[in-house]
């Protein structure tokens, strides 16, 4: 990646629409028509004033059919799914369907934009099924324009506790929750952009010795309590040292700048982009400038006053960001600023790292 362009007023990109490699309308026109209709119906739930939810526009049988179809697409992809820049990288969404659509209004929609999502589509918010089904339908319709990775909340041990199980139970019955878990077990664990930018939900692992380590993970798979799968979904960066540390979460690890630098050298990559933690500006550059955390919905759980952001990579792998500022919260909300997680402990250096990533400018 070049820092020269990022040191200017912004990372500029000449917009050149790409022709999708796979035109579903030609390969399977009936499926394309079905997906177009599904996407249209789901979009009616955006800013809907009548209190409608997905139950008003999709039956349980249709949802299961879509799940079965997208499962095959996930299994056709590598566990390290690969995409080429230009592309935009999206962090946690957490069932905030309205905010996801507001984000699309800002950054653009598939197929005009190519997007890679880093997981955590469900839990915490009220519309996890809506979020997942919109993204699944987009994946079926434009499979080479959107890439969906797995987050730690796409596991049964987590989403049974933090809201998705109850949401499924209320809207369609418990059975459909099991169908979603079957699908989540088939989602790719990581992504690779232009051979040089590694993406995952959580972070690095002591067991991650090369990129084939990820490619060779068998699927379907369900992360248990430790090991590579857990680390890819759960580990966190830290600015407290260079090595590996016990996680304050009580699961997986925390890793320092030295671990990131060694991983980049060993795997011949330039940058790591991950999600998993709320950050105040929607993005945070780790000390060392080799890792970015991105979080893509604002006012997370009404507990934080954070902005949302996406990381943009142009064709030259120059990085920039698009940011969606948080709206007002109810007076009763006791929200606070999200803490910094792994930025440089030197205030001036942390400021310089933040300013290294310039606002996205579309020419």
mmCIF file of C-alpha atoms in Angstrom:
data_model
loop_
_atom_site.group_PDB
_atom_site.id
_atom_site.type_symbol
_atom_site.label_atom_id
_atom_site.label_comp_id
_atom_site.label_asym_id
_atom_site.label_seq_id
_atom_site.Cartn_x
_atom_site.Cartn_y
_atom_site.Cartn_z
ATOM 1 C CA UNK A 1 0.000 0.000 0.000
ATOM 2 C CA UNK A 2 1.189 3.457 -0.766
ATOM 3 C CA UNK A 3 1.098 6.116 1.938
ATOM 4 C CA UNK A 4 1.904 8.896 -0.552
ATOM 5 C CA UNK A 5 -1.646 9.401 -1.741
ATOM 6 C CA UNK A 6 -3.041 9.049 1.764
ATOM 7 C CA UNK A 7 -0.896 11.921 2.959
ATOM 8 C CA UNK A 8 -2.855 14.266 0.699
ATOM 9 C CA UNK A 9 -6.373 15.617 1.237
ATOM 10 C CA UNK A 10 -7.981 12.266 0.647
ATOM 11 C CA UNK A 11 -7.713 9.014 -1.209
ATOM 12 C CA UNK A 12 -9.283 9.753 -4.579
ATOM 13 C CA UNK A 13 -10.727 7.133 -6.840
ATOM 14 C CA UNK A 14 -11.943 7.476 -10.400
ATOM 15 C CA UNK A 15 -15.222 5.603 -10.509
ATOM 16 C CA UNK A 16 -15.117 2.879 -13.141
ATOM 17 C CA UNK A 17 -18.066 0.497 -12.876
ATOM 18 C CA UNK A 18 -17.017 -3.127 -13.032
ATOM 19 C CA UNK A 19 -18.914 -5.695 -15.037
ATOM 20 C CA UNK A 20 -19.901 -8.582 -12.744
ATOM 21 C CA UNK A 21 -18.196 -11.851 -13.653
ATOM 22 C CA UNK A 22 -21.400 -13.761 -13.079
ATOM 23 C CA UNK A 23 -24.648 -12.414 -14.505
ATOM 24 C CA UNK A 24 -27.297 -14.437 -12.694
ATOM 25 C CA UNK A 25 -29.957 -12.970 -14.955
ATOM 26 C CA UNK A 26 -28.369 -14.862 -17.853
ATOM 27 C CA UNK A 27 -27.406 -18.017 -15.961
ATOM 28 C CA UNK A 28 -30.664 -18.457 -14.030
ATOM 29 C CA UNK A 29 -33.197 -15.733 -14.925
ATOM 30 C CA UNK A 30 -35.913 -17.150 -12.656
ATOM 31 C CA UNK A 31 -33.604 -17.090 -9.631
ATOM 32 C CA UNK A 32 -32.463 -13.571 -10.508
ATOM 33 C CA UNK A 33 -36.075 -12.423 -10.759
ATOM 34 C CA UNK A 34 -36.865 -14.048 -7.419
ATOM 35 C CA UNK A 35 -33.897 -12.369 -5.697
ATOM 36 C CA UNK A 36 -34.756 -8.990 -7.226
ATOM 37 C CA UNK A 37 -38.258 -9.352 -5.813
ATOM 38 C CA UNK A 38 -36.934 -10.421 -2.380
ATOM 39 C CA UNK A 39 -34.562 -7.444 -2.247
ATOM 40 C CA UNK A 40 -37.371 -5.098 -3.274
ATOM 41 C CA UNK A 41 -39.652 -6.465 -0.548
ATOM 42 C CA UNK A 42 -36.950 -6.223 2.114
ATOM 43 C CA UNK A 43 -36.180 -2.660 1.101
ATOM 44 C CA UNK A 44 -39.786 -1.703 1.862
ATOM 45 C CA UNK A 45 -38.922 -2.289 5.538
ATOM 46 C CA UNK A 46 -36.436 0.588 5.477
ATOM 47 C CA UNK A 47 -37.945 3.651 7.152
ATOM 48 C CA UNK A 48 -41.283 1.837 7.307
ATOM 49 C CA UNK A 49 -43.714 3.831 9.463
ATOM 50 C CA UNK A 50 -46.294 1.065 9.829
ATOM 51 C CA UNK A 51 -44.292 -1.147 12.172
ATOM 52 C CA UNK A 52 -43.882 -3.871 9.533
ATOM 53 C CA UNK A 53 -41.116 -6.431 9.880
ATOM 54 C CA UNK A 54 -39.845 -9.327 7.817
ATOM 55 C CA UNK A 55 -42.871 -11.466 8.712
ATOM 56 C CA UNK A 56 -44.947 -9.126 6.560
ATOM 57 C CA UNK A 57 -42.837 -9.679 3.438
ATOM 58 C CA UNK A 58 -41.333 -13.203 3.693
ATOM 59 C CA UNK A 59 -42.629 -16.588 4.778
ATOM 60 C CA UNK A 60 -40.557 -18.996 6.829
ATOM 61 C CA UNK A 61 -40.514 -21.445 3.908
ATOM 62 C CA UNK A 62 -39.035 -18.786 1.616
ATOM 63 C CA UNK A 63 -36.364 -17.911 4.181
ATOM 64 C CA UNK A 64 -35.337 -21.553 4.488
ATOM 65 C CA UNK A 65 -35.142 -21.858 0.697
ATOM 66 C CA UNK A 66 -32.847 -18.819 0.569
ATOM 67 C CA UNK A 67 -30.691 -20.243 3.378
ATOM 68 C CA UNK A 68 -30.251 -23.524 1.491
ATOM 69 C CA UNK A 69 -29.300 -21.669 -1.678
ATOM 70 C CA UNK A 70 -26.729 -19.360 -0.088
ATOM 71 C CA UNK A 71 -25.157 -22.285 1.792
ATOM 72 C CA UNK A 72 -24.059 -23.749 -1.534
ATOM 73 C CA UNK A 73 -22.530 -20.438 -2.570
ATOM 74 C CA UNK A 74 -20.557 -20.197 0.679
ATOM 75 C CA UNK A 75 -19.261 -23.745 0.205
ATOM 76 C CA UNK A 76 -18.212 -22.921 -3.362
ATOM 77 C CA UNK A 77 -15.974 -20.187 -1.955
ATOM 78 C CA UNK A 78 -12.713 -20.803 -0.143
ATOM 79 C CA UNK A 79 -12.676 -20.458 3.639
ATOM 80 C CA UNK A 80 -10.303 -17.614 2.764
ATOM 81 C CA UNK A 81 -12.510 -15.953 0.163
ATOM 82 C CA UNK A 82 -10.594 -13.726 -2.229
ATOM 83 C CA UNK A 83 -11.637 -10.443 -3.800
ATOM 84 C CA UNK A 84 -9.920 -7.744 -5.799
ATOM 85 C CA UNK A 85 -9.823 -4.031 -5.003
ATOM 86 C CA UNK A 86 -11.440 -1.562 -5.316
ATOM 87 C CA UNK A 87 -13.640 -2.674 -2.442
ATOM 88 C CA UNK A 88 -15.190 -1.361 0.777
ATOM 89 C CA UNK A 89 -14.868 -3.268 4.050
ATOM 90 C CA UNK A 90 -17.774 -3.229 6.514
ATOM 91 C CA UNK A 91 -17.624 -4.097 10.214
ATOM 92 C CA UNK A 92 -20.249 -5.146 12.774
ATOM 93 C CA UNK A 93 -23.930 -4.502 11.963
ATOM 94 C CA UNK A 94 -25.629 -6.240 14.928
ATOM 95 C CA UNK A 95 -29.212 -6.411 13.709
ATOM 96 C CA UNK A 96 -29.441 -2.631 13.134
ATOM 97 C CA UNK A 97 -31.264 -2.996 9.808
ATOM 98 C CA UNK A 98 -32.273 0.650 9.548
ATOM 99 C CA UNK A 99 -28.689 1.773 10.130
ATOM 100 C CA UNK A 100 -27.423 -0.755 7.578
ATOM 101 C CA UNK A 101 -29.640 0.856 4.955
ATOM 102 C CA UNK A 102 -28.564 4.335 5.993
ATOM 103 C CA UNK A 103 -25.002 3.128 5.565
ATOM 104 C CA UNK A 104 -25.849 1.876 2.063
ATOM 105 C CA UNK A 105 -27.294 5.327 1.286
ATOM 106 C CA UNK A 106 -23.889 6.752 2.181
ATOM 107 C CA UNK A 107 -21.413 4.275 0.703
ATOM 108 C CA UNK A 108 -23.444 2.885 -2.196
ATOM 109 C CA UNK A 109 -25.184 -0.421 -2.759
ATOM 110 C CA UNK A 110 -24.362 -3.707 -4.411
ATOM 111 C CA UNK A 111 -23.823 -4.203 -7.353
ATOM 112 C CA UNK A 112 -22.526 -0.673 -7.984
ATOM 113 C CA UNK A 113 -20.123 -1.093 -5.050
ATOM 114 C CA UNK A 114 -18.119 -4.174 -4.115
ATOM 115 C CA UNK A 115 -18.362 -4.912 -0.386
ATOM 116 C CA UNK A 116 -16.793 -7.288 2.120
ATOM 117 C CA UNK A 117 -18.603 -7.713 5.461
ATOM 118 C CA UNK A 118 -16.645 -8.938 8.492
ATOM 119 C CA UNK A 119 -19.464 -10.618 10.402
ATOM 120 C CA UNK A 120 -21.704 -9.991 13.429
ATOM 121 C CA UNK A 121 -24.912 -9.478 11.500
ATOM 122 C CA UNK A 122 -27.203 -10.630 14.326
ATOM 123 C CA UNK A 123 -27.781 -10.086 18.077
ATOM 124 C CA UNK A 124 -28.053 -6.959 20.215
ATOM 125 C CA UNK A 125 -30.397 -5.149 17.782
ATOM 126 C CA UNK A 126 -34.031 -5.864 16.797
ATOM 127 C CA UNK A 127 -33.810 -6.881 13.121
ATOM 128 C CA UNK A 128 -31.182 -9.580 12.737
ATOM 129 C CA UNK A 129 -33.251 -11.715 10.368
ATOM 130 C CA UNK A 130 -33.881 -8.677 8.155
ATOM 131 C CA UNK A 131 -30.140 -7.905 8.040
ATOM 132 C CA UNK A 132 -29.114 -11.466 7.250
ATOM 133 C CA UNK A 133 -31.775 -12.039 4.623
ATOM 134 C CA UNK A 134 -30.995 -8.821 2.767
ATOM 135 C CA UNK A 135 -27.302 -9.702 2.674
ATOM 136 C CA UNK A 136 -28.006 -13.325 1.705
ATOM 137 C CA UNK A 137 -30.269 -12.222 -1.158
ATOM 138 C CA UNK A 138 -27.612 -9.790 -2.368
ATOM 139 C CA UNK A 139 -25.043 -12.594 -2.177
ATOM 140 C CA UNK A 140 -27.181 -14.919 -4.283
ATOM 141 C CA UNK A 141 -27.967 -12.198 -6.824
ATOM 142 C CA UNK A 142 -24.463 -10.680 -7.061
ATOM 143 C CA UNK A 143 -22.108 -13.285 -5.643
ATOM 144 C CA UNK A 144 -18.908 -11.666 -6.972
ATOM 145 C CA UNK A 145 -19.844 -8.192 -5.655
ATOM 146 C CA UNK A 146 -20.448 -8.983 -1.978
ATOM 147 C CA UNK A 147 -18.483 -11.205 0.405
ATOM 148 C CA UNK A 148 -19.826 -12.264 3.795
ATOM 149 C CA UNK A 149 -17.457 -13.481 6.514
ATOM 150 C CA UNK A 150 -18.438 -15.101 9.775
ATOM 151 C CA UNK A 151 -18.408 -13.252 13.096
ATOM 152 C CA UNK A 152 -18.393 -14.581 16.633
ATOM 153 C CA UNK A 153 -22.134 -13.871 16.856
ATOM 154 C CA UNK A 154 -22.715 -16.248 13.951
ATOM 155 C CA UNK A 155 -22.243 -19.123 16.398
ATOM 156 C CA UNK A 156 -24.999 -20.867 18.398
ATOM 157 C CA UNK A 157 -23.326 -20.469 21.787
ATOM 158 C CA UNK A 158 -23.410 -16.682 21.366
ATOM 159 C CA UNK A 159 -26.551 -15.897 19.374
ATOM 160 C CA UNK A 160 -28.675 -18.121 21.584
ATOM 161 C CA UNK A 161 -27.927 -15.692 24.422
ATOM 162 C CA UNK A 162 -27.743 -12.221 22.887
ATOM 163 C CA UNK A 163 -31.047 -11.924 21.059
ATOM 164 C CA UNK A 164 -31.129 -13.812 17.774
ATOM 165 C CA UNK A 165 -32.652 -16.980 19.243
ATOM 166 C CA UNK A 166 -35.542 -15.049 20.770
ATOM 167 C CA UNK A 167 -35.986 -13.041 17.563
ATOM 168 C CA UNK A 168 -36.300 -16.266 15.539
ATOM 169 C CA UNK A 169 -38.650 -17.748 18.117
ATOM 170 C CA UNK A 170 -40.965 -14.730 18.068
ATOM 171 C CA UNK A 171 -40.994 -14.172 14.311
ATOM 172 C CA UNK A 172 -40.969 -17.698 12.850
ATOM 173 C CA UNK A 173 -40.429 -20.310 15.546
ATOM 174 C CA UNK A 174 -37.337 -21.921 17.035
ATOM 175 C CA UNK A 175 -36.832 -24.309 14.108
ATOM 176 C CA UNK A 176 -35.615 -21.568 11.789
ATOM 177 C CA UNK A 177 -32.878 -20.661 14.277
ATOM 178 C CA UNK A 178 -31.342 -24.087 13.647
ATOM 179 C CA UNK A 179 -31.467 -23.505 9.896
ATOM 180 C CA UNK A 180 -29.491 -20.299 10.356
ATOM 181 C CA UNK A 181 -26.858 -22.087 12.465
ATOM 182 C CA UNK A 182 -26.377 -24.663 9.706
ATOM 183 C CA UNK A 183 -25.770 -21.807 7.283
ATOM 184 C CA UNK A 184 -23.440 -19.878 9.605
ATOM 185 C CA UNK A 185 -21.286 -23.016 9.962
ATOM 186 C CA UNK A 186 -20.590 -22.784 6.226
ATOM 187 C CA UNK A 187 -19.605 -19.113 6.009
ATOM 188 C CA UNK A 188 -15.992 -18.216 5.159
ATOM 189 C CA UNK A 189 -13.791 -17.419 8.147
ATOM 190 C CA UNK A 190 -11.576 -14.804 6.496
ATOM 191 C CA UNK A 191 -11.046 -12.788 3.334
ATOM 192 C CA UNK A 192 -8.050 -11.745 1.254
ATOM 193 C CA UNK A 193 -8.132 -8.594 -0.859
ATOM 194 C CA UNK A 194 -5.750 -8.355 -3.824
ATOM 195 C CA UNK A 195 -3.414 -10.856 -2.118
ATOM 196 C CA UNK A 196 -2.257 -8.145 0.308
ATOM 197 C CA UNK A 197 -5.020 -7.282 2.793
ATOM 198 C CA UNK A 198 -6.195 -9.960 5.231
ATOM 199 C CA UNK A 199 -9.672 -9.554 6.721
ATOM 200 C CA UNK A 200 -11.407 -11.392 9.535
ATOM 201 C CA UNK A 201 -13.854 -10.648 12.307
ATOM 202 C CA UNK A 202 -11.645 -11.067 15.356
ATOM 203 C CA UNK A 203 -7.925 -11.272 14.813
ATOM 204 C CA UNK A 204 -4.740 -13.300 14.671
ATOM 205 C CA UNK A 205 -3.965 -16.684 16.199
ATOM 206 C CA UNK A 206 -0.795 -18.450 17.353
ATOM 207 C CA UNK A 207 -1.948 -21.280 15.073
ATOM 208 C CA UNK A 208 -2.108 -19.031 11.988
ATOM 209 C CA UNK A 209 1.225 -19.832 10.357
ATOM 210 C CA UNK A 210 0.275 -19.146 6.725
ATOM 211 C CA UNK A 211 -2.789 -18.377 4.625
ATOM 212 C CA UNK A 212 -3.293 -22.032 3.751
ATOM 213 C CA UNK A 213 -3.988 -22.627 7.449
ATOM 214 C CA UNK A 214 -7.258 -20.761 6.895
ATOM 215 C CA UNK A 215 -7.950 -22.259 3.476
ATOM 216 C CA UNK A 216 -7.628 -25.766 4.914
ATOM 217 C CA UNK A 217 -10.185 -25.353 7.703
ATOM 218 C CA UNK A 218 -12.894 -27.930 6.919
ATOM 219 C CA UNK A 219 -16.509 -26.796 6.741
ATOM 220 C CA UNK A 220 -19.157 -26.973 8.024
ATOM 221 C CA UNK A 221 -17.448 -26.095 11.295
ATOM 222 C CA UNK A 222 -18.497 -24.857 14.708
ATOM 223 C CA UNK A 223 -15.929 -23.050 16.883
ATOM 224 C CA UNK A 224 -15.665 -24.527 20.358
ATOM 225 C CA UNK A 225 -13.669 -22.990 23.207
ATOM 226 C CA UNK A 226 -10.132 -22.531 21.856
ATOM 227 C CA UNK A 227 -7.959 -22.807 18.784
ATOM 228 C CA UNK A 228 -7.710 -21.216 15.360
ATOM 229 C CA UNK A 229 -11.455 -20.864 14.731
ATOM 230 C CA UNK A 230 -12.022 -19.153 18.050
ATOM 231 C CA UNK A 231 -9.074 -16.803 17.550
ATOM 232 C CA UNK A 232 -10.200 -15.707 14.067
ATOM 233 C CA UNK A 233 -13.550 -14.751 15.600
ATOM 234 C CA UNK A 234 -12.547 -13.526 19.057
ATOM 235 C CA UNK A 235 -8.957 -12.275 19.434
ATOM 236 C CA UNK A 236 -8.226 -8.573 19.941
ATOM 237 C CA UNK A 237 -5.289 -6.236 19.349
ATOM 238 C CA UNK A 238 -3.674 -4.391 22.255
ATOM 239 C CA UNK A 239 -1.204 -1.559 22.682
ATOM 240 C CA UNK A 240 0.082 -2.922 25.996
ATOM 241 C CA UNK A 241 2.988 -4.878 24.465
ATOM 242 C CA UNK A 242 4.339 -6.692 21.426
ATOM 243 C CA UNK A 243 3.474 -10.330 22.173
ATOM 244 C CA UNK A 244 0.532 -12.565 23.052
ATOM 245 C CA UNK A 245 -1.532 -11.945 26.187
ATOM 246 C CA UNK A 246 -4.493 -13.542 27.948
ATOM 247 C CA UNK A 247 -7.702 -11.888 26.797
ATOM 248 C CA UNK A 248 -9.755 -9.850 29.223
ATOM 249 C CA UNK A 249 -12.785 -11.518 27.601
ATOM 250 C CA UNK A 250 -11.757 -14.864 29.063
ATOM 251 C CA UNK A 251 -11.598 -16.413 25.583
ATOM 252 C CA UNK A 252 -8.843 -16.412 22.941
ATOM 253 C CA UNK A 253 -5.949 -13.916 23.128
ATOM 254 C CA UNK A 254 -4.864 -10.320 22.845
ATOM 255 C CA UNK A 255 -1.935 -9.596 20.516
ATOM 256 C CA UNK A 256 0.492 -6.708 20.237
ATOM 257 C CA UNK A 257 2.191 -4.758 17.480
ATOM 258 C CA UNK A 258 5.078 -7.218 17.207
ATOM 259 C CA UNK A 259 2.699 -10.094 16.501
ATOM 260 C CA UNK A 260 0.995 -8.063 13.755
ATOM 261 C CA UNK A 261 4.295 -7.106 12.129
ATOM 262 C CA UNK A 262 5.533 -10.699 12.173
ATOM 263 C CA UNK A 263 2.246 -11.990 10.738
ATOM 264 C CA UNK A 264 2.387 -9.470 7.898
ATOM 265 C CA UNK A 265 5.958 -10.479 7.115
ATOM 266 C CA UNK A 266 5.297 -14.225 7.301
ATOM 267 C CA UNK A 267 2.115 -14.136 5.215
ATOM 268 C CA UNK A 268 3.432 -11.454 2.821
ATOM 269 C CA UNK A 269 0.534 -9.100 3.451
ATOM 270 C CA UNK A 270 0.487 -5.337 3.978
ATOM 271 C CA UNK A 271 -2.531 -4.810 6.201
ATOM 272 C CA UNK A 272 -5.059 -6.545 8.446
ATOM 273 C CA UNK A 273 -8.629 -5.263 8.702
ATOM 274 C CA UNK A 274 -10.823 -6.648 11.479
ATOM 275 C CA UNK A 275 -14.017 -5.711 13.340
ATOM 276 C CA UNK A 276 -15.333 -7.131 16.648
ATOM 277 C CA UNK A 277 -14.902 -4.037 18.855
ATOM 278 C CA UNK A 278 -16.814 -0.770 18.939
ATOM 279 C CA UNK A 279 -14.546 2.240 18.333
ATOM 280 C CA UNK A 280 -15.604 5.856 18.700
ATOM 281 C CA UNK A 281 -14.874 7.052 15.172
ATOM 282 C CA UNK A 282 -16.060 3.824 13.538
ATOM 283 C CA UNK A 283 -12.441 2.996 12.681
ATOM 284 C CA UNK A 284 -9.140 2.884 14.558
ATOM 285 C CA UNK A 285 -5.596 2.469 13.303
ATOM 286 C CA UNK A 286 -3.506 0.245 15.568
ATOM 287 C CA UNK A 287 -0.097 1.462 16.580
ATOM 288 C CA UNK A 288 2.287 0.426 13.806
ATOM 289 C CA UNK A 289 -0.246 1.148 11.011
ATOM 290 C CA UNK A 290 -0.607 -2.519 10.021
ATOM 291 C CA UNK A 291 -4.069 -3.173 11.495
ATOM 292 C CA UNK A 292 -7.389 -1.324 11.312
ATOM 293 C CA UNK A 293 -10.485 -2.013 13.418
ATOM 294 C CA UNK A 294 -13.759 -1.060 11.732
ATOM 295 C CA UNK A 295 -17.246 -0.856 13.264
ATOM 296 C CA UNK A 296 -20.144 0.003 10.984
ATOM 297 C CA UNK A 297 -23.239 0.982 12.950
ATOM 298 C CA UNK A 298 -23.634 4.110 15.096
ATOM 299 C CA UNK A 299 -24.838 4.461 18.685
ATOM 300 C CA UNK A 300 -24.106 0.794 19.367
ATOM 301 C CA UNK A 301 -26.892 -0.670 21.524
ATOM 302 C CA UNK A 302 -27.710 2.927 22.571
ATOM 303 C CA UNK A 303 -24.842 2.443 25.039
ATOM 304 C CA UNK A 304 -22.222 4.324 23.026
ATOM 305 C CA UNK A 305 -22.100 7.567 21.069
ATOM 306 C CA UNK A 306 -19.869 6.061 18.365
ATOM 307 C CA UNK A 307 -19.918 6.879 14.686
ATOM 308 C CA UNK A 308 -20.042 4.148 12.016
ATOM 309 C CA UNK A 309 -17.442 3.750 9.291
ATOM 310 C CA UNK A 310 -16.266 1.588 6.408
ATOM 311 C CA UNK A 311 -12.713 1.185 5.148
ATOM 312 C CA UNK A 312 -12.271 1.895 1.434
ATOM 313 C CA UNK A 313 -9.473 0.346 -0.639
ATOM 314 C CA UNK A 314 -8.956 1.715 -4.118
ATOM 315 C CA UNK A 315 -7.365 -0.163 -7.007
ATOM 316 C CA UNK A 316 -3.895 0.784 -5.725
ATOM 317 C CA UNK A 317 -4.774 -0.438 -2.196
ATOM 318 C CA UNK A 318 -4.664 3.101 -0.842
ATOM 319 C CA UNK A 319 -6.878 3.329 2.221
ATOM 320 C CA UNK A 320 -9.542 5.873 3.084
ATOM 321 C CA UNK A 321 -12.753 5.857 5.102
ATOM 322 C CA UNK A 322 -16.410 6.820 4.876
ATOM 323 C CA UNK A 323 -18.076 7.754 8.133
ATOM 324 C CA UNK A 324 -21.695 7.952 9.262
ATOM 325 C CA UNK A 325 -22.173 10.155 12.301
ATOM 326 C CA UNK A 326 -24.459 9.056 15.151
ATOM 327 C CA UNK A 327 -27.917 10.511 15.513
ATOM 328 C CA UNK A 328 -29.452 11.814 18.754
ATOM 329 C CA UNK A 329 -30.297 9.307 21.461
ATOM 330 C CA UNK A 330 -33.265 9.439 23.862
ATOM 331 C CA UNK A 331 -32.693 11.589 26.916
ATOM 332 C CA UNK A 332 -32.981 8.469 29.066
ATOM 333 C CA UNK A 333 -30.059 6.756 27.299
ATOM 334 C CA UNK A 334 -26.871 6.604 29.337
ATOM 335 C CA UNK A 335 -24.495 6.418 26.386
ATOM 336 C CA UNK A 336 -20.775 7.081 26.550
ATOM 337 C CA UNK A 337 -17.847 7.373 24.176
ATOM 338 C CA UNK A 338 -16.304 4.079 23.105
ATOM 339 C CA UNK A 339 -12.809 3.518 24.507
ATOM 340 C CA UNK A 340 -9.669 3.363 22.388
ATOM 341 C CA UNK A 341 -8.428 -0.201 22.007
ATOM 342 C CA UNK A 342 -4.989 -0.403 20.383
ATOM 343 C CA UNK A 343 -3.905 3.023 19.226
ATOM 344 C CA UNK A 344 -0.471 4.424 19.993
ATOM 345 C CA UNK A 345 -0.013 5.381 23.642
ATOM 346 C CA UNK A 346 1.741 8.549 22.487
ATOM 347 C CA UNK A 347 -1.024 11.086 21.830
ATOM 348 C CA UNK A 348 0.733 12.786 18.919
ATOM 349 C CA UNK A 349 1.573 9.455 17.287
ATOM 350 C CA UNK A 350 -2.022 8.244 17.721
ATOM 351 C CA UNK A 351 -3.291 11.440 16.086
ATOM 352 C CA UNK A 352 -0.888 10.997 13.166
ATOM 353 C CA UNK A 353 -2.005 7.368 12.741
ATOM 354 C CA UNK A 354 -5.652 8.447 12.676
ATOM 355 C CA UNK A 355 -4.983 11.183 10.138
ATOM 356 C CA UNK A 356 -3.080 8.702 7.966
ATOM 357 C CA UNK A 357 -6.490 7.376 6.845
ATOM 358 C CA UNK A 358 -8.089 10.136 4.802
ATOM 359 C CA UNK A 359 -11.782 10.643 3.975
ATOM 360 C CA UNK A 360 -12.949 8.871 0.842
ATOM 361 C CA UNK A 361 -13.407 11.144 -2.152
ATOM 362 C CA UNK A 362 -15.287 9.840 -5.174
ATOM 363 C CA UNK A 363 -14.374 11.705 -8.341
#
